[in-house]
Coordinates of N, CA and C in Angstrom, one line a residue:
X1 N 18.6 4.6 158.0 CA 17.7 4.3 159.1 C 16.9 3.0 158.8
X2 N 16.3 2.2 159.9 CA 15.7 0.8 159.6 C 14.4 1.0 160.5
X3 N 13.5 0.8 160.4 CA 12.4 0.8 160.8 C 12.2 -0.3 162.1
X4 N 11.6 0.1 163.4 CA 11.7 -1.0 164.1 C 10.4 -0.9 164.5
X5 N 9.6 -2.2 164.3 CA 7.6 -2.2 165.0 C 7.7 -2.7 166.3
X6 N 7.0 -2.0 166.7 CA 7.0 -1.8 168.4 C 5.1 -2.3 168.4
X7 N 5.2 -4.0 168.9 CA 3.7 -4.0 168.8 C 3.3 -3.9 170.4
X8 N 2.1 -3.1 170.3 CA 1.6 -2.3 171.9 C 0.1 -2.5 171.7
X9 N -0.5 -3.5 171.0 CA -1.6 -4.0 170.8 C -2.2 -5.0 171.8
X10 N -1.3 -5.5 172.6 CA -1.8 -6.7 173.6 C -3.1 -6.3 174.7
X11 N -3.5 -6.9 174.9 CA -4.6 -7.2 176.3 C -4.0 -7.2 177.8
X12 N -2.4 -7.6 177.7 CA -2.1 -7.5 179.2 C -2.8 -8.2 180.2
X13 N -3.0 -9.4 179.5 CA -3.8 -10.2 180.3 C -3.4 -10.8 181.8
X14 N -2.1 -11.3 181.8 CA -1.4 -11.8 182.5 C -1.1 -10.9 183.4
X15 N -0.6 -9.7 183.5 CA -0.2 -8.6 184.0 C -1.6 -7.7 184.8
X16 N -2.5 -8.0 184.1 CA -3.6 -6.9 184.6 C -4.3 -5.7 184.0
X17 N -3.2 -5.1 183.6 CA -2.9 -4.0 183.6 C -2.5 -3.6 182.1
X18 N -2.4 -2.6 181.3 CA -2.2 -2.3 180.1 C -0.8 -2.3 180.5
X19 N 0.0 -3.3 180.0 CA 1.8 -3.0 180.1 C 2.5 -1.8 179.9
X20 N 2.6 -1.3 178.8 CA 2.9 0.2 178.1 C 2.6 1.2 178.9
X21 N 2.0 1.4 179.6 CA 1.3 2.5 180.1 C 1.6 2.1 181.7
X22 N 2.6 1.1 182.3 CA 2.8 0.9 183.5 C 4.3 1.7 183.6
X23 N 4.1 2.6 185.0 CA 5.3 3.3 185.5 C 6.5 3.1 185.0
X24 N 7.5 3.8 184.4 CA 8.7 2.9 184.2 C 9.6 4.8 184.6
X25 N 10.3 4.6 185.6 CA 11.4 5.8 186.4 C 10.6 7.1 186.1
X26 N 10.9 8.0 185.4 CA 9.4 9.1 185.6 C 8.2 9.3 184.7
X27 N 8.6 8.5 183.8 CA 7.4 7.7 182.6 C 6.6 6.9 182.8
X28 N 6.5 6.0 181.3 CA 6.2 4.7 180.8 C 7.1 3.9 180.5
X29 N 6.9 2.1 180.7 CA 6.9 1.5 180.0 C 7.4 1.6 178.3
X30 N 6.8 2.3 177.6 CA 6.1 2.6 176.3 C 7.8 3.5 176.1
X31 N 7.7 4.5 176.7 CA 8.0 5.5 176.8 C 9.3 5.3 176.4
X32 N 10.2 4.5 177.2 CA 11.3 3.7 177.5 C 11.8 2.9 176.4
X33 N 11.1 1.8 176.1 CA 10.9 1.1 174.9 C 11.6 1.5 173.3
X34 N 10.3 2.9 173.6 CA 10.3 3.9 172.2 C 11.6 4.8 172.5
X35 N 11.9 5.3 173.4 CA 13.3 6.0 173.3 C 14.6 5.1 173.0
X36 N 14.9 4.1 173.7 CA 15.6 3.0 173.4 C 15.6 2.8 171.4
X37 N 14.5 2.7 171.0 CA 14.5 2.7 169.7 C 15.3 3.2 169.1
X38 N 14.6 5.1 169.0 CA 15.0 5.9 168.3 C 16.6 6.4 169.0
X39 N 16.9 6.5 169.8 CA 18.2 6.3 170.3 C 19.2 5.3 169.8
X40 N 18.3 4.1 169.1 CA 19.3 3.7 168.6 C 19.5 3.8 166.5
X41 N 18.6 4.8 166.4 CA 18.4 5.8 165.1 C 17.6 4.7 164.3
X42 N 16.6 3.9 164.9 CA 15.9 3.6 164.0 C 14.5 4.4 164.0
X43 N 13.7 4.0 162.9 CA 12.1 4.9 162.9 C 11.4 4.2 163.3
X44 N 10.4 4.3 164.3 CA 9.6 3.7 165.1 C 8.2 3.7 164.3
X45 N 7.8 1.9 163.9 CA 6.3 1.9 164.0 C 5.6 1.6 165.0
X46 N 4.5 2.2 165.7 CA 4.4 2.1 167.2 C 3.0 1.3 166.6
X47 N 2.3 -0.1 166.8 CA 1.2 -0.5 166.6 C 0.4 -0.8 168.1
X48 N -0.6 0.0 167.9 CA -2.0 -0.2 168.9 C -3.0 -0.9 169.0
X49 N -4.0 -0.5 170.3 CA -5.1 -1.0 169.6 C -6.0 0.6 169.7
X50 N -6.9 0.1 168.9 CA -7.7 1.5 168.7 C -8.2 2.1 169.8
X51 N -8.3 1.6 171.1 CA -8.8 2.0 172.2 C -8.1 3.2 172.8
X52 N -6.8 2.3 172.4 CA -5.4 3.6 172.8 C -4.4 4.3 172.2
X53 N -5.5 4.3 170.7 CA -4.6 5.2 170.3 C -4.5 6.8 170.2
X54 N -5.7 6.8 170.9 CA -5.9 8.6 171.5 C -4.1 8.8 172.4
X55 N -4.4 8.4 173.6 CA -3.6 8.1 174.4 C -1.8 8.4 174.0
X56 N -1.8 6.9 172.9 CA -0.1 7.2 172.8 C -0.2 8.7 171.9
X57 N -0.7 8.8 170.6 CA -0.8 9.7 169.9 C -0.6 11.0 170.9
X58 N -1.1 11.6 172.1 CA -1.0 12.5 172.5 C 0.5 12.7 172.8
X59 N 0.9 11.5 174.1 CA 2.5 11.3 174.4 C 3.3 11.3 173.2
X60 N 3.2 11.2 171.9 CA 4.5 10.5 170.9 C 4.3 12.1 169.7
X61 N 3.4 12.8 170.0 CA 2.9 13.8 169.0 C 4.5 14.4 168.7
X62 N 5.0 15.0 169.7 CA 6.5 15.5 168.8 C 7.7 14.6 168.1
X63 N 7.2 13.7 168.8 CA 8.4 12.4 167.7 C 8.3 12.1 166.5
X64 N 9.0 12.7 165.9 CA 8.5 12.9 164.0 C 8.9 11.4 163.3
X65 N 10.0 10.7 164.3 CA 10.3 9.6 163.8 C 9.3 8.3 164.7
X66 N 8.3 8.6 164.6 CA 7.6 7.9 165.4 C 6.0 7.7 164.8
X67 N 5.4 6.4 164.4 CA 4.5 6.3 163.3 C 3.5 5.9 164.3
X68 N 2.5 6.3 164.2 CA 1.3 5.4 165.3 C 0.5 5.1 164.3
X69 N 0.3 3.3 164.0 CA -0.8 3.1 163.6 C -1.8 1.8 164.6
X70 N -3.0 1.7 163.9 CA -4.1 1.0 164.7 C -3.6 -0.3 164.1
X71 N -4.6 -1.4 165.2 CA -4.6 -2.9 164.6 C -6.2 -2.9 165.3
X72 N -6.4 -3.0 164.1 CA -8.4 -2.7 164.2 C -8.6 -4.6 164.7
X73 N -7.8 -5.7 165.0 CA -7.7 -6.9 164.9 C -6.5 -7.6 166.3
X74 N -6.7 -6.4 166.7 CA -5.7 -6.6 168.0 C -5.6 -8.3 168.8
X75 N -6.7 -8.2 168.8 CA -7.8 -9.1 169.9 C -7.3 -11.1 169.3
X76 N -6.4 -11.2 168.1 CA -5.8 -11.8 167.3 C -4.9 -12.0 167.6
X77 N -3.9 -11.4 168.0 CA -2.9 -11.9 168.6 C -1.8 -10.4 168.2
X78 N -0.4 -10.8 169.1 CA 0.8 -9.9 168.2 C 1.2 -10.1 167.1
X79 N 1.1 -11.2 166.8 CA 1.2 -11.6 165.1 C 0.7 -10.6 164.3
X80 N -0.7 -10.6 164.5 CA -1.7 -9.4 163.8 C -0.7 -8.1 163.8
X81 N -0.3 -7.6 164.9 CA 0.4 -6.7 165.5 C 1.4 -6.1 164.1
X82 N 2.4 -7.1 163.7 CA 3.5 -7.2 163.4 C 3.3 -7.1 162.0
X83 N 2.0 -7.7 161.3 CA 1.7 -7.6 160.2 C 1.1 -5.9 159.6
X84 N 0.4 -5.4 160.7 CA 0.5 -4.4 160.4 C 1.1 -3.3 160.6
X85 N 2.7 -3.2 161.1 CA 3.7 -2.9 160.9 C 4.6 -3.4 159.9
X86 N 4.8 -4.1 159.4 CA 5.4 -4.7 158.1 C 4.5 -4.0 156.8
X87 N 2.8 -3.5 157.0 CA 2.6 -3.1 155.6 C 2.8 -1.4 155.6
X88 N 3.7 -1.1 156.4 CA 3.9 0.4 156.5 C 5.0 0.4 157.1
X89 N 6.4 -0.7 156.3 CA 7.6 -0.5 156.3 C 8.0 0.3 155.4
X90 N 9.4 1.1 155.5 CA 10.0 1.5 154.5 C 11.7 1.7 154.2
X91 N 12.0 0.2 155.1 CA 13.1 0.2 154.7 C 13.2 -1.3 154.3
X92 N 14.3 -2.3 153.7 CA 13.7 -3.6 153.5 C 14.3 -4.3 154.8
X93 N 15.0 -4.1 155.7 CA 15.3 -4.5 157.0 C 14.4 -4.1 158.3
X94 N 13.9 -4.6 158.4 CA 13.3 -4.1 160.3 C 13.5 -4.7 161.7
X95 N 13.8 -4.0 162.6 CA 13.3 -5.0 163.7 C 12.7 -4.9 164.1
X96 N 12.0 -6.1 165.2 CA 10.8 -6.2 166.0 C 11.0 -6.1 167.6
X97 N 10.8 -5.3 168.3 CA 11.1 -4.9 169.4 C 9.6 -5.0 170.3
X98 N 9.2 -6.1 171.2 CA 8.0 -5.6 172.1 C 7.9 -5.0 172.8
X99 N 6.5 -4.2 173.1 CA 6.3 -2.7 174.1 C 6.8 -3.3 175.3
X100 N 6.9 -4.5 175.9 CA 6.9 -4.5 177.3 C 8.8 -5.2 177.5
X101 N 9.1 -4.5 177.2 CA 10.9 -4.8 176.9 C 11.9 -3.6 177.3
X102 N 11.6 -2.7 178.6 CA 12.3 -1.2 178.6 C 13.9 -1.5 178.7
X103 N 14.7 -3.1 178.9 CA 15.9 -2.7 179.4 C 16.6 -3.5 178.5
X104 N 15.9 -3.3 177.4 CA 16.9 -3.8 176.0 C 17.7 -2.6 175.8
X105 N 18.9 -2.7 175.6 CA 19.9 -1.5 175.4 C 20.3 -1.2 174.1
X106 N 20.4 0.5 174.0 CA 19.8 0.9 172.8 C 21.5 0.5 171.8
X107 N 22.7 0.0 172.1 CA 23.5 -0.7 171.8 C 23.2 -2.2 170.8
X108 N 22.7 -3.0 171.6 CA 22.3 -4.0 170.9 C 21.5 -3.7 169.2
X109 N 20.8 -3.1 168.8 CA 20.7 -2.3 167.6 C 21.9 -2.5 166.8
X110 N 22.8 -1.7 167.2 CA 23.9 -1.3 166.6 C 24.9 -2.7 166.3
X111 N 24.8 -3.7 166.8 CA 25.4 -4.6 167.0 C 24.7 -5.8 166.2
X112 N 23.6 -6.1 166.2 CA 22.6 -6.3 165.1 C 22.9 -6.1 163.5
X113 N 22.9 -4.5 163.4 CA 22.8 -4.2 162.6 C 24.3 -4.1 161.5
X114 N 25.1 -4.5 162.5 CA 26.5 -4.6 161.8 C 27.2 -6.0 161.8
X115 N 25.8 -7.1 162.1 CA 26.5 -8.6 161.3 C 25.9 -8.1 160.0
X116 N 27.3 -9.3 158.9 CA 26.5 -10.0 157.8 C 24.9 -10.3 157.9
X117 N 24.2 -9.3 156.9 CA 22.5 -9.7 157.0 C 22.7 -11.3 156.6
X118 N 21.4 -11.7 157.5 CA 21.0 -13.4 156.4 C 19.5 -12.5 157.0
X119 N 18.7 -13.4 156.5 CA 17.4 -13.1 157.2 C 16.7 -13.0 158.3
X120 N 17.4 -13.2 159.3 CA 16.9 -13.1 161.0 C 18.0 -13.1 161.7
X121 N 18.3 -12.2 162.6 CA 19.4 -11.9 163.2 C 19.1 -11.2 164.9
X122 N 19.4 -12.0 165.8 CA 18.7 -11.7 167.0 C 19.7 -12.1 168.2
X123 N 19.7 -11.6 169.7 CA 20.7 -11.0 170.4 C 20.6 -12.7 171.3
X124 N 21.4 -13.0 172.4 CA 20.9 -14.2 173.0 C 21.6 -13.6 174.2
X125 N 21.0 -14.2 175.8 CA 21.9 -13.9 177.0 C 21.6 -15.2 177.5
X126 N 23.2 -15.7 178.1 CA 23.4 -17.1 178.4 C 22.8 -18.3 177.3
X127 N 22.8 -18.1 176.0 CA 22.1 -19.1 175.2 C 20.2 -18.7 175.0
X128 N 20.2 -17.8 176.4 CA 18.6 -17.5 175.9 C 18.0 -16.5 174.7
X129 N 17.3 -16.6 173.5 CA 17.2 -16.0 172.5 C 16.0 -14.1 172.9
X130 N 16.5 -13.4 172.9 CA 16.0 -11.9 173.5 C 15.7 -11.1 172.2
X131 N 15.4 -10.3 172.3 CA 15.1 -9.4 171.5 C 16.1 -8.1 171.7
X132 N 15.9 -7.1 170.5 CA 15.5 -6.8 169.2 C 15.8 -8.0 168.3
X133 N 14.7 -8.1 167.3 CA 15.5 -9.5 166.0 C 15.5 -8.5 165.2
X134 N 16.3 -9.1 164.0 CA 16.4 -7.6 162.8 C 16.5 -8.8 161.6
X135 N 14.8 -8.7 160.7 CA 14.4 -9.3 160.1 C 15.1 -8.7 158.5
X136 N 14.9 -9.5 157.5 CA 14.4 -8.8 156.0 C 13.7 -8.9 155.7
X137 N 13.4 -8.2 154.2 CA 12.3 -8.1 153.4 C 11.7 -9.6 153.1
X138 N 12.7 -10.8 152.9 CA 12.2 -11.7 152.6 C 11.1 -12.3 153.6
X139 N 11.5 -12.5 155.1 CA 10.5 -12.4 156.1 C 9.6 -11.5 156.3
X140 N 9.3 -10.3 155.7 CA 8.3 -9.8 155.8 C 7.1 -10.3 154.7
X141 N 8.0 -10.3 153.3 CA 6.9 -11.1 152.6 C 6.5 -12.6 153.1
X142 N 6.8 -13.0 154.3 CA 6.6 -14.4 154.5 C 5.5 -13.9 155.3
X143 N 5.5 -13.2 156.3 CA 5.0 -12.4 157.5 C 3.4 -11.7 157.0
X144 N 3.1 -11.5 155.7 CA 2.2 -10.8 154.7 C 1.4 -12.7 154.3
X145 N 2.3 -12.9 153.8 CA 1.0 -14.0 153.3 C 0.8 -14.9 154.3
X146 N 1.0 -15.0 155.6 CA 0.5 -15.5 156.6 C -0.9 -15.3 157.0
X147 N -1.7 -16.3 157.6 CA -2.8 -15.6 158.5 C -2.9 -14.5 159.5
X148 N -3.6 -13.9 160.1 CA -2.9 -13.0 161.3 C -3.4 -13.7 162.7
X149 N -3.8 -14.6 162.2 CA -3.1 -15.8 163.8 C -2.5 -16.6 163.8
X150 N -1.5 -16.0 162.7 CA -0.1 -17.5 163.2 C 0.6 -16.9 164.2
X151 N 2.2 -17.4 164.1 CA 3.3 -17.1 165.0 C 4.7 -16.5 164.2
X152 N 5.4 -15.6 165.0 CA 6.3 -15.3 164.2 C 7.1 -16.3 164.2
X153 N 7.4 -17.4 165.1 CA 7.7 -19.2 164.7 C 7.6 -19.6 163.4
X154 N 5.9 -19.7 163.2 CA 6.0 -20.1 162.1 C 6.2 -19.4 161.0
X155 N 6.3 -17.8 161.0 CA 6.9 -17.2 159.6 C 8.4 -17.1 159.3
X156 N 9.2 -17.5 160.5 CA 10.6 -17.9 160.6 C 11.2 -18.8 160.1
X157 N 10.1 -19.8 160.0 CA 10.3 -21.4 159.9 C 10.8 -21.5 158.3
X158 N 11.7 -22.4 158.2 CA 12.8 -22.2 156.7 C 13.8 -21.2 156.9
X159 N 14.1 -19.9 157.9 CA 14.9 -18.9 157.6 C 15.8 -19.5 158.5
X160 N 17.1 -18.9 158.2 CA 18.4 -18.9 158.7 C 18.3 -18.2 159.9
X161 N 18.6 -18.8 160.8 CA 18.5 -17.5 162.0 C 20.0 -17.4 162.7
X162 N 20.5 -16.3 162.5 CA 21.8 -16.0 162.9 C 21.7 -15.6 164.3
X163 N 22.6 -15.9 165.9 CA 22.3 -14.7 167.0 C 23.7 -14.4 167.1
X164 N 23.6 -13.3 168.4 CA 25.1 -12.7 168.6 C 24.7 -13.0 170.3
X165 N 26.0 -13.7 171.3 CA 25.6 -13.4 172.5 C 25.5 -12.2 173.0
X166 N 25.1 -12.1 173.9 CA 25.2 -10.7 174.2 C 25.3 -10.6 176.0
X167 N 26.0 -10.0 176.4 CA 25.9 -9.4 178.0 C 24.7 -8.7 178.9
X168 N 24.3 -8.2 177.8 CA 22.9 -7.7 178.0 C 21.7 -8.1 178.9
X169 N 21.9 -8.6 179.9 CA 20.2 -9.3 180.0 C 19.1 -9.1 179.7
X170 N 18.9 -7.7 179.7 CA 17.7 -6.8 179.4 C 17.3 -7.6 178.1
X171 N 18.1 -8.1 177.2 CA 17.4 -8.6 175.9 C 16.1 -9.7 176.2
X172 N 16.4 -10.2 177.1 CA 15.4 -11.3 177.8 C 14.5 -11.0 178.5
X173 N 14.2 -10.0 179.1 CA 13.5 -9.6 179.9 C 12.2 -8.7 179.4
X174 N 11.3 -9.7 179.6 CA 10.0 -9.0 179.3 C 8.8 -8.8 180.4
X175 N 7.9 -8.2 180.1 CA 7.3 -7.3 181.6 C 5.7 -8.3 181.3
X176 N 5.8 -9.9 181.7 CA 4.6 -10.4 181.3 C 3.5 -10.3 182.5
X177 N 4.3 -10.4 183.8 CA 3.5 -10.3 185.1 C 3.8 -9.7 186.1
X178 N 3.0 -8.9 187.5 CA 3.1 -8.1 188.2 C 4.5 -8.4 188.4
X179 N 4.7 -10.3 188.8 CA 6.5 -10.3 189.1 C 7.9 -9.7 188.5
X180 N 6.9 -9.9 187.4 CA 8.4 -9.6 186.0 C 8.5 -7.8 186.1
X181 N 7.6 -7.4 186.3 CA 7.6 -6.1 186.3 C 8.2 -5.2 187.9
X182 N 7.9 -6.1 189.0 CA 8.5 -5.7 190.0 C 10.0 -6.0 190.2
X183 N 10.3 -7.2 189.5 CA 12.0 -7.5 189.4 C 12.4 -6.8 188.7
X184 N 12.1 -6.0 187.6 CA 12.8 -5.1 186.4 C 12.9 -4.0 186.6
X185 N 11.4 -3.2 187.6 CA 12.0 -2.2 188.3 C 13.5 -2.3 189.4
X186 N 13.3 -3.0 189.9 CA 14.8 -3.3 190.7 C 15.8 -3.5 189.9
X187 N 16.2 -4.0 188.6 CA 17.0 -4.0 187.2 C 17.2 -3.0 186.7
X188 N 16.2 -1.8 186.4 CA 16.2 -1.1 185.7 C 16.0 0.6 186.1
X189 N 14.7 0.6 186.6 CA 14.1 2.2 187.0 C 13.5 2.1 188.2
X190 N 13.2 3.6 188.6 CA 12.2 3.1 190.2 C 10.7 3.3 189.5
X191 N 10.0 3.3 190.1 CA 8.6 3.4 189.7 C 7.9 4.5 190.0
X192 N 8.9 5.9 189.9 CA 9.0 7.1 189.9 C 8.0 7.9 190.5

């Protein structure tokens, strides 16, 4: 099993709205995200911000493969996010998958996970670079002695970065504004 951080710490500034916690077919957002994960048999670190972590903790309570911690430092960026999922890894490979990403398919994982590792290994549609990435240990020790307002750019920066095309669009698609989110429902789920 590989551990995948799901950072859910953002402001949703752009959007309005707490992204995670926005409709997605008879859920969440979040919901979607996190099943996608563990569907694709990895262990989910789900990072928050403290405001909300009453909230997911309630929804995620039976998912045993499912870790909820705080980012007392949210307000910092996803960087911050990511670092505090990397100090409560436990496998030396992880990927990083964002909350507001429901129509990454839980395939891609698997496809990932069966190149030759080098250190960064991430999906592309038409040339465009998407998510899941599926980092190593050695990026996470890069990722640790960073500030927690850099960029995962700059903790990349020197690594090899391998991609696989992929068919997928969903790898590209993230839920940053009311638009993105009304086109993806039409891509993906109704708004239940």
């Amino acid at each position: 099993m590989i551990d995948c951080i799901i950072p859910a710490a953002g402001a949703s500034q752009r959007m309005g709205r707490w992204k995670p916690a926005l409709r997605w077919g008879s859920g969440w957002v979040i919901d979607a995200v996190v099943q996608t994960a563990l569907a694709a048999g990895t262990r989910v670190i789900l990072v928050t911000r403290t405001d909300q972590r009453e909230l997911l903790a309630e929804r995620f309570a039976a998912q045993r493969a499912v870790i909820l911690i705080d980012n007392p430092h949210a307000e910092v960026g996803m960087f911050s996010s990511i670092q505090c999922g990397v100090r409560r890894l436990g496998t030396r490979r992880f990927f990083v998958l964002p909350a507001d990403m429901p129509l990454v398919p839980a395939a891609i994982f698997t496809q990932l996970r069966e190149l030759p590792m080098c250190d960064a290994v991430r999906p592309t549609y038409r040339g465009q670079p998407g998510h899941p990435v599926l980092l190593s240990a050695r990026v996470a020790d890069r990722v640790l002695a960073l500030p927690s307002d850099a960029t995962m750019r700059r903790a990349l920066d020197g690594f090899r970065m391998r991609t696989i095309e992929t068919t997928a669009h969903g790898v590209c698609i993230d839920l940053d504004t009311p638009g993105d989110y009304h086109r993806s429902l039409d891509n993906g789920a109704d708004s239940g």
